[in-house]
mmCIF file with all atom_site columns, C-alpha atoms in Angstrom:
data_model
loop_
_atom_site.group_PDB
_atom_site.id
_atom_site.type_symbol
_atom_site.label_atom_id
_atom_site.label_alt_id
_atom_site.label_comp_id
_atom_site.label_asym_id
_atom_site.label_entity_id
_atom_site.label_seq_id
_atom_site.pdbx_PDB_ins_code
_atom_site.Cartn_x
_atom_site.Cartn_y
_atom_site.Cartn_z
_atom_site.occupancy
_atom_site.B_iso_or_equiv
_atom_site.pdbx_formal_charge
_atom_site.auth_seq_id
_atom_site.auth_comp_id
_atom_site.auth_asym_id
_atom_site.auth_atom_id
_atom_site.pdbx_PDB_model_num
ATOM 1   C CA . MET A 1 1   ? 60.591 137.238 296.473 1.00 45.00 ? 1   MET A CA 1
ATOM 2   C CA . GLY A 1 2   ? 61.747 139.930 298.846 1.00 50.00 ? 2   GLY A CA 1
ATOM 3   C CA . ASN A 1 3   ? 65.002 137.940 299.263 1.00 53.00 ? 3   ASN A CA 1
ATOM 4   C CA . ALA A 1 4   ? 66.302 138.635 295.748 1.00 48.00 ? 4   ALA A CA 1
ATOM 5   C CA . LYS A 1 5   ? 70.062 139.101 295.662 1.00 51.00 ? 5   LYS A CA 1
ATOM 6   C CA . PRO A 1 6   ? 72.282 140.424 292.892 1.00 51.00 ? 6   PRO A CA 1
ATOM 7   C CA . SER A 1 7   ? 73.407 136.863 292.265 1.00 53.00 ? 7   SER A CA 1
ATOM 8   C CA . ASP A 1 8   ? 69.801 135.920 291.457 1.00 51.00 ? 8   ASP A CA 1
ATOM 9   C CA . ILE A 1 9   ? 69.633 138.381 288.544 1.00 50.00 ? 9   ILE A CA 1
ATOM 10  C CA . PRO A 1 10  ? 70.939 137.194 285.217 1.00 50.00 ? 10  PRO A CA 1
ATOM 11  C CA . PRO A 1 11  ? 74.175 138.943 284.129 1.00 49.00 ? 11  PRO A CA 1
ATOM 12  C CA . VAL A 1 12  ? 72.350 140.599 281.205 1.00 47.00 ? 12  VAL A CA 1
ATOM 13  C CA . LEU A 1 13  ? 70.560 142.804 283.738 1.00 45.00 ? 13  LEU A CA 1
ATOM 14  C CA . SER A 1 14  ? 72.737 142.855 286.800 1.00 43.00 ? 14  SER A CA 1
ATOM 15  C CA . ASP A 1 15  ? 75.504 144.905 285.190 1.00 45.00 ? 15  ASP A CA 1
ATOM 16  C CA . ARG A 1 16  ? 73.136 147.663 284.101 1.00 44.00 ? 16  ARG A CA 1
ATOM 17  C CA . PRO A 1 17  ? 73.087 150.927 286.029 1.00 46.00 ? 17  PRO A CA 1
ATOM 18  C CA . ILE A 1 18  ? 69.423 150.448 286.999 1.00 46.00 ? 18  ILE A CA 1
ATOM 19  C CA . TRP A 1 19  ? 70.367 147.650 289.404 1.00 45.00 ? 19  TRP A CA 1
ATOM 20  C CA . SER A 1 20  ? 69.113 148.056 293.001 1.00 49.00 ? 20  SER A CA 1
ATOM 21  C CA . ASN A 1 21  ? 67.575 145.830 295.631 1.00 52.00 ? 21  ASN A CA 1
ATOM 22  C CA . ASP A 1 22  ? 64.146 147.268 294.800 1.00 54.00 ? 22  ASP A CA 1
ATOM 23  C CA . PHE A 1 23  ? 64.761 146.457 291.168 1.00 54.00 ? 23  PHE A CA 1
ATOM 24  C CA . ALA A 1 24  ? 65.662 142.866 292.120 1.00 57.00 ? 24  ALA A CA 1
ATOM 25  C CA . ILE A 1 25  ? 62.290 142.469 293.844 1.00 58.00 ? 25  ILE A CA 1
ATOM 26  C CA . MET A 1 26  ? 60.381 144.054 290.938 1.00 58.00 ? 26  MET A CA 1
ATOM 27  C CA . TYR A 1 27  ? 62.376 142.008 288.442 1.00 58.00 ? 27  TYR A CA 1
ATOM 28  C CA . THR A 1 28  ? 61.602 138.811 290.223 1.00 61.00 ? 28  THR A CA 1
ATOM 29  C CA . ARG A 1 29  ? 57.847 139.611 290.343 1.00 60.00 ? 29  ARG A CA 1
ATOM 30  C CA . PHE A 1 30  ? 57.848 140.749 286.703 1.00 59.00 ? 30  PHE A CA 1
ATOM 31  C CA . VAL A 1 31  ? 59.561 137.652 285.489 1.00 58.00 ? 31  VAL A CA 1
ATOM 32  C CA . SER A 1 32  ? 57.147 135.507 287.458 1.00 59.00 ? 32  SER A CA 1
ATOM 33  C CA . LEU A 1 33  ? 54.084 137.332 286.147 1.00 56.00 ? 33  LEU A CA 1
ATOM 34  C CA . ALA A 1 34  ? 55.455 137.538 282.583 1.00 57.00 ? 34  ALA A CA 1
ATOM 35  C CA . GLY A 1 35  ? 55.904 133.818 282.539 1.00 57.00 ? 35  GLY A CA 1
ATOM 36  C CA . ILE A 1 36  ? 59.606 133.908 281.926 1.00 55.00 ? 36  ILE A CA 1
ATOM 37  C CA . HIS A 1 37  ? 60.970 130.758 283.528 1.00 54.00 ? 37  HIS A CA 1
ATOM 38  C CA . GLY A 1 38  ? 64.478 129.686 284.161 1.00 54.00 ? 38  GLY A CA 1
ATOM 39  C CA . GLY A 1 39  ? 65.878 132.556 286.295 1.00 50.00 ? 39  GLY A CA 1
ATOM 40  C CA . ALA A 1 40  ? 69.540 132.856 285.476 1.00 49.00 ? 40  ALA A CA 1
ATOM 41  C CA . ASP A 1 41  ? 69.056 130.212 282.745 1.00 51.00 ? 41  ASP A CA 1
ATOM 42  C CA . ALA A 1 42  ? 66.349 132.225 280.933 1.00 52.00 ? 42  ALA A CA 1
ATOM 43  C CA . SER A 1 43  ? 67.121 132.923 277.300 1.00 55.00 ? 43  SER A CA 1
ATOM 44  C CA . HIS A 1 44  ? 68.979 136.105 276.488 1.00 57.00 ? 44  HIS A CA 1
ATOM 45  C CA . HIS A 1 45  ? 66.200 136.914 274.031 1.00 60.00 ? 45  HIS A CA 1
ATOM 46  C CA . GLN A 1 46  ? 63.587 136.922 276.845 1.00 62.00 ? 46  GLN A CA 1
ATOM 47  C CA . LEU A 1 47  ? 65.843 138.977 279.109 1.00 58.00 ? 47  LEU A CA 1
ATOM 48  C CA . ASP A 1 48  ? 66.694 141.458 276.422 1.00 64.00 ? 48  ASP A CA 1
ATOM 49  C CA . ARG A 1 49  ? 62.968 141.894 275.715 1.00 66.00 ? 49  ARG A CA 1
ATOM 50  C CA . LEU A 1 50  ? 62.413 142.507 279.428 1.00 62.00 ? 50  LEU A CA 1
ATOM 51  C CA . ALA A 1 51  ? 65.260 145.020 279.583 1.00 62.00 ? 51  ALA A CA 1
ATOM 52  C CA . ALA A 1 52  ? 63.792 146.911 276.614 1.00 65.00 ? 52  ALA A CA 1
ATOM 53  C CA . SER A 1 53  ? 60.268 146.965 278.054 1.00 68.00 ? 53  SER A CA 1
ATOM 54  C CA . PRO A 1 54  ? 58.420 150.091 279.177 1.00 68.00 ? 54  PRO A CA 1
ATOM 55  C CA . LEU A 1 55  ? 58.710 148.736 282.703 1.00 63.00 ? 55  LEU A CA 1
ATOM 56  C CA . ALA A 1 56  ? 62.504 148.763 282.515 1.00 62.00 ? 56  ALA A CA 1
ATOM 57  C CA . ASP A 1 57  ? 62.401 152.287 281.055 1.00 60.00 ? 57  ASP A CA 1
ATOM 58  C CA . ALA A 1 58  ? 60.224 153.415 283.957 1.00 58.00 ? 58  ALA A CA 1
ATOM 59  C CA . LEU A 1 59  ? 62.607 151.800 286.452 1.00 55.00 ? 59  LEU A CA 1
ATOM 60  C CA . ARG A 1 60  ? 65.621 153.481 284.801 1.00 53.00 ? 60  ARG A CA 1
ATOM 61  C CA . GLU A 1 61  ? 63.785 156.838 284.955 1.00 54.00 ? 61  GLU A CA 1
ATOM 62  C CA . THR A 1 62  ? 62.896 156.541 288.602 1.00 52.00 ? 62  THR A CA 1
ATOM 63  C CA . SER A 1 63  ? 66.339 155.307 289.537 1.00 56.00 ? 63  SER A CA 1
ATOM 64  C CA . ASN A 1 64  ? 67.569 158.623 288.161 1.00 70.00 ? 64  ASN A CA 1
ATOM 65  C CA . MET A 1 65  ? 65.251 160.498 290.549 1.00 77.00 ? 65  MET A CA 1
ATOM 66  C CA . PRO A 1 66  ? 66.254 160.453 294.210 1.00 89.00 ? 66  PRO A CA 1
ATOM 67  C CA . THR A 1 67  ? 63.552 161.363 296.663 1.00 93.00 ? 67  THR A CA 1
ATOM 68  C CA . LYS A 1 68  ? 63.919 162.674 300.201 1.00 95.00 ? 68  LYS A CA 1
ATOM 69  C CA . THR A 1 69  ? 60.927 162.638 302.582 1.00 96.00 ? 69  THR A CA 1
ATOM 70  C CA . PHE A 1 70  ? 61.040 165.066 305.432 1.00 96.00 ? 70  PHE A CA 1
ATOM 71  C CA . THR A 1 71  ? 59.352 164.164 308.724 1.00 94.00 ? 71  THR A CA 1
ATOM 72  C CA . SER A 1 72  ? 58.834 167.672 309.954 1.00 93.00 ? 72  SER A CA 1
ATOM 73  C CA . GLY A 1 73  ? 58.725 171.216 308.628 1.00 95.00 ? 73  GLY A CA 1
ATOM 74  C CA . ARG A 1 74  ? 56.970 172.841 305.707 1.00 97.00 ? 74  ARG A CA 1
ATOM 75  C CA . ILE A 1 75  ? 58.664 170.832 302.986 1.00 98.00 ? 75  ILE A CA 1
ATOM 76  C CA . LYS A 1 76  ? 57.298 167.269 302.981 1.00 97.00 ? 76  LYS A CA 1
ATOM 77  C CA . LYS A 1 77  ? 59.223 165.763 300.077 1.00 96.00 ? 77  LYS A CA 1
ATOM 78  C CA . ALA A 1 78  ? 61.907 166.702 297.578 1.00 97.00 ? 78  ALA A CA 1
ATOM 79  C CA . ASP A 1 79  ? 62.230 164.919 294.197 1.00 95.00 ? 79  ASP A CA 1
ATOM 80  C CA . TYR A 1 80  ? 65.404 165.485 292.212 1.00 95.00 ? 80  TYR A CA 1
ATOM 81  C CA . ASN A 1 81  ? 65.991 164.353 288.667 1.00 94.00 ? 81  ASN A CA 1
ATOM 82  C CA . THR A 1 82  ? 69.770 164.016 288.088 1.00 92.00 ? 82  THR A CA 1
ATOM 83  C CA . ALA A 1 83  ? 69.446 163.913 284.300 1.00 91.00 ? 83  ALA A CA 1
ATOM 84  C CA . SER A 1 84  ? 67.463 167.192 283.949 1.00 93.00 ? 84  SER A CA 1
ATOM 85  C CA . ARG A 1 85  ? 68.725 168.719 287.243 1.00 95.00 ? 85  ARG A CA 1
ATOM 86  C CA . GLN A 1 86  ? 65.135 169.581 288.225 1.00 96.00 ? 86  GLN A CA 1
ATOM 87  C CA . LEU A 1 87  ? 64.118 169.797 291.894 1.00 97.00 ? 87  LEU A CA 1
ATOM 88  C CA . ASP A 1 88  ? 60.471 169.448 292.872 1.00 97.00 ? 88  ASP A CA 1
ATOM 89  C CA . LEU A 1 89  ? 59.524 170.491 296.362 1.00 97.00 ? 89  LEU A CA 1
ATOM 90  C CA . HIS A 1 90  ? 56.313 169.120 297.865 1.00 97.00 ? 90  HIS A CA 1
ATOM 91  C CA . TRP A 1 91  ? 54.951 171.403 300.564 1.00 97.00 ? 91  TRP A CA 1
ATOM 92  C CA . ASP A 1 92  ? 52.661 170.806 303.557 1.00 97.00 ? 92  ASP A CA 1
ATOM 93  C CA . ASN A 1 93  ? 49.886 172.814 301.828 1.00 96.00 ? 93  ASN A CA 1
ATOM 94  C CA . LYS A 1 94  ? 49.958 170.261 298.951 1.00 94.00 ? 94  LYS A CA 1
ATOM 95  C CA . THR A 1 95  ? 51.617 172.596 296.416 1.00 96.00 ? 95  THR A CA 1
ATOM 96  C CA . VAL A 1 96  ? 54.610 171.578 294.387 1.00 96.00 ? 96  VAL A CA 1
ATOM 97  C CA . LEU A 1 97  ? 57.288 174.081 293.415 1.00 97.00 ? 97  LEU A CA 1
ATOM 98  C CA . ALA A 1 98  ? 59.742 173.107 290.659 1.00 97.00 ? 98  ALA A CA 1
ATOM 99  C CA . TYR A 1 99  ? 63.170 174.565 289.970 1.00 98.00 ? 99  TYR A CA 1
ATOM 100 C CA . LYS A 1 100 ? 65.347 173.967 286.943 1.00 97.00 ? 100 LYS A CA 1
ATOM 101 C CA . HIS A 1 101 ? 69.175 173.733 286.594 1.00 97.00 ? 101 HIS A CA 1
ATOM 102 C CA . VAL A 1 102 ? 69.678 172.888 290.317 1.00 97.00 ? 102 VAL A CA 1
ATOM 103 C CA . PRO A 1 103 ? 73.120 171.290 290.937 1.00 96.00 ? 103 PRO A CA 1
ATOM 104 C CA . GLU A 1 104 ? 73.054 167.905 292.721 1.00 95.00 ? 104 GLU A CA 1
ATOM 105 C CA . GLU A 1 105 ? 75.101 169.426 295.520 1.00 96.00 ? 105 GLU A CA 1
ATOM 106 C CA . VAL A 1 106 ? 72.360 171.923 296.273 1.00 97.00 ? 106 VAL A CA 1
ATOM 107 C CA . TYR A 1 107 ? 69.844 169.027 296.471 1.00 97.00 ? 107 TYR A CA 1
ATOM 108 C CA . ARG A 1 108 ? 72.166 167.142 298.891 1.00 95.00 ? 108 ARG A CA 1
ATOM 109 C CA . ARG A 1 109 ? 72.577 170.210 301.071 1.00 97.00 ? 109 ARG A CA 1
ATOM 110 C CA . LEU A 1 110 ? 68.831 170.806 301.113 1.00 97.00 ? 110 LEU A CA 1
ATOM 111 C CA . CYS A 1 111 ? 68.332 167.207 302.209 1.00 96.00 ? 111 CYS A CA 1
ATOM 112 C CA . SER A 1 112 ? 70.854 167.511 305.044 1.00 96.00 ? 112 SER A CA 1
ATOM 113 C CA . ALA A 1 113 ? 69.896 171.034 306.175 1.00 96.00 ? 113 ALA A CA 1
ATOM 114 C CA . PRO A 1 114 ? 68.606 171.403 309.726 1.00 96.00 ? 114 PRO A CA 1
ATOM 115 C CA . ASN A 1 115 ? 65.788 173.502 308.393 1.00 97.00 ? 115 ASN A CA 1
ATOM 116 C CA . PRO A 1 116 ? 65.125 172.647 304.692 1.00 97.00 ? 116 PRO A CA 1
ATOM 117 C CA . ALA A 1 117 ? 62.560 175.449 304.276 1.00 97.00 ? 117 ALA A CA 1
ATOM 118 C CA . ALA A 1 118 ? 65.087 178.036 305.466 1.00 97.00 ? 118 ALA A CA 1
ATOM 119 C CA . TYR A 1 119 ? 67.727 176.560 303.122 1.00 98.00 ? 119 TYR A CA 1
ATOM 120 C CA . TRP A 1 120 ? 65.194 176.736 300.292 1.00 98.00 ? 120 TRP A CA 1
ATOM 121 C CA . GLU A 1 121 ? 64.469 180.382 301.082 1.00 97.00 ? 121 GLU A CA 1
ATOM 122 C CA . ASP A 1 122 ? 68.151 181.370 301.326 1.00 97.00 ? 122 ASP A CA 1
ATOM 123 C CA . ARG A 1 123 ? 69.713 179.194 298.574 1.00 97.00 ? 123 ARG A CA 1
ATOM 124 C CA . ILE A 1 124 ? 67.067 178.091 296.041 1.00 98.00 ? 124 ILE A CA 1
ATOM 125 C CA . ALA A 1 125 ? 63.914 180.190 295.871 1.00 96.00 ? 125 ALA A CA 1
ATOM 126 C CA . GLU A 1 126 ? 65.462 183.250 294.046 1.00 95.00 ? 126 GLU A CA 1
ATOM 127 C CA . GLU A 1 127 ? 68.562 181.535 292.613 1.00 97.00 ? 127 GLU A CA 1
ATOM 128 C CA . TYR A 1 128 ? 67.076 179.035 290.161 1.00 98.00 ? 128 TYR A CA 1
ATOM 129 C CA . PRO A 1 129 ? 64.429 179.421 287.478 1.00 97.00 ? 129 PRO A CA 1
ATOM 130 C CA . LYS A 1 130 ? 61.006 178.009 288.221 1.00 97.00 ? 130 LYS A CA 1
ATOM 131 C CA . GLY A 1 131 ? 59.803 175.076 286.188 1.00 95.00 ? 131 GLY A CA 1
ATOM 132 C CA . THR A 1 132 ? 56.863 172.779 285.724 1.00 95.00 ? 132 THR A CA 1
ATOM 133 C CA . PRO A 1 133 ? 56.618 169.983 288.273 1.00 95.00 ? 133 PRO A CA 1
ATOM 134 C CA . MET A 1 134 ? 57.823 166.704 286.828 1.00 88.00 ? 134 MET A CA 1
ATOM 135 C CA . THR A 1 135 ? 55.108 164.550 285.325 1.00 64.00 ? 135 THR A CA 1
ATOM 136 C CA . SER A 1 136 ? 55.422 161.130 283.808 1.00 44.00 ? 136 SER A CA 1
ATOM 137 C CA . SER A 1 137 ? 55.187 160.813 280.052 1.00 40.00 ? 137 SER A CA 1
ATOM 138 C CA . ALA A 1 138 ? 53.808 157.361 280.781 1.00 41.00 ? 138 ALA A CA 1
ATOM 139 C CA . ASP A 1 139 ? 50.190 156.238 280.923 1.00 48.00 ? 139 ASP A CA 1
ATOM 140 C CA . PRO A 1 140 ? 48.361 158.406 283.509 1.00 50.00 ? 140 PRO A CA 1
ATOM 141 C CA . ASP A 1 141 ? 47.190 155.157 285.098 1.00 57.00 ? 141 ASP A CA 1
ATOM 142 C CA . GLY A 1 142 ? 50.742 153.793 285.110 1.00 58.00 ? 142 GLY A CA 1
ATOM 143 C CA . ALA A 1 143 ? 51.225 154.063 288.850 1.00 58.00 ? 143 ALA A CA 1
ATOM 144 C CA . LYS A 1 144 ? 48.027 152.122 289.524 1.00 62.00 ? 144 LYS A CA 1
ATOM 145 C CA . LYS A 1 145 ? 49.008 149.484 286.960 1.00 64.00 ? 145 LYS A CA 1
ATOM 146 C CA . LEU A 1 146 ? 52.464 149.088 288.558 1.00 63.00 ? 146 LEU A CA 1
ATOM 147 C CA . ASN A 1 147 ? 50.863 148.839 291.976 1.00 68.00 ? 147 ASN A CA 1
ATOM 148 C CA . ASP A 1 148 ? 48.442 146.199 290.616 1.00 71.00 ? 148 ASP A CA 1
ATOM 149 C CA . LEU A 1 149 ? 51.397 144.277 289.126 1.00 72.00 ? 149 LEU A CA 1
ATOM 150 C CA . PHE A 1 150 ? 53.829 144.595 291.993 1.00 73.00 ? 150 PHE A CA 1
ATOM 151 C CA . GLY A 1 151 ? 51.590 145.219 295.005 1.00 71.00 ? 151 GLY A CA 1
ATOM 152 C CA . GLY A 1 152 ? 51.496 148.252 297.255 1.00 64.00 ? 152 GLY A CA 1
ATOM 153 C CA . GLY A 1 153 ? 49.333 151.346 297.179 1.00 56.00 ? 153 GLY A CA 1
ATOM 154 C CA . ASP A 1 154 ? 46.571 149.492 298.966 1.00 53.00 ? 154 ASP A CA 1
#
């Protein structure tokens, strides 16, 4: 399953912007668990139903949210939503600060900064309005259900 390639995904899904290697793995597992047989020969009706599923919506949403994990420093993780231009910063003290209207270039510079916390202090903290950290509109148990379906989170 971990060897899924773009050629393994039926054309009805492979040309969509949500395509990634991770999606290929999840797609393969989902198709297997959903009982859709036939791979590339599966009916377009079944594949369209899969593409319109809440799972596909969740995958599209997360593909629009790059994440950077930092291995040292006060900032542990940065989540950025390209659609809403919101930046969530996860700190070493377990707090999350959210900023609205952050350009993607600012997010990229934060991720490549030698000291992300200093970059945040100089370029983000007072420049952008604070927001509410991103939360999923999905089922609160959705992450657990996805982990149960696809593995991980053990």
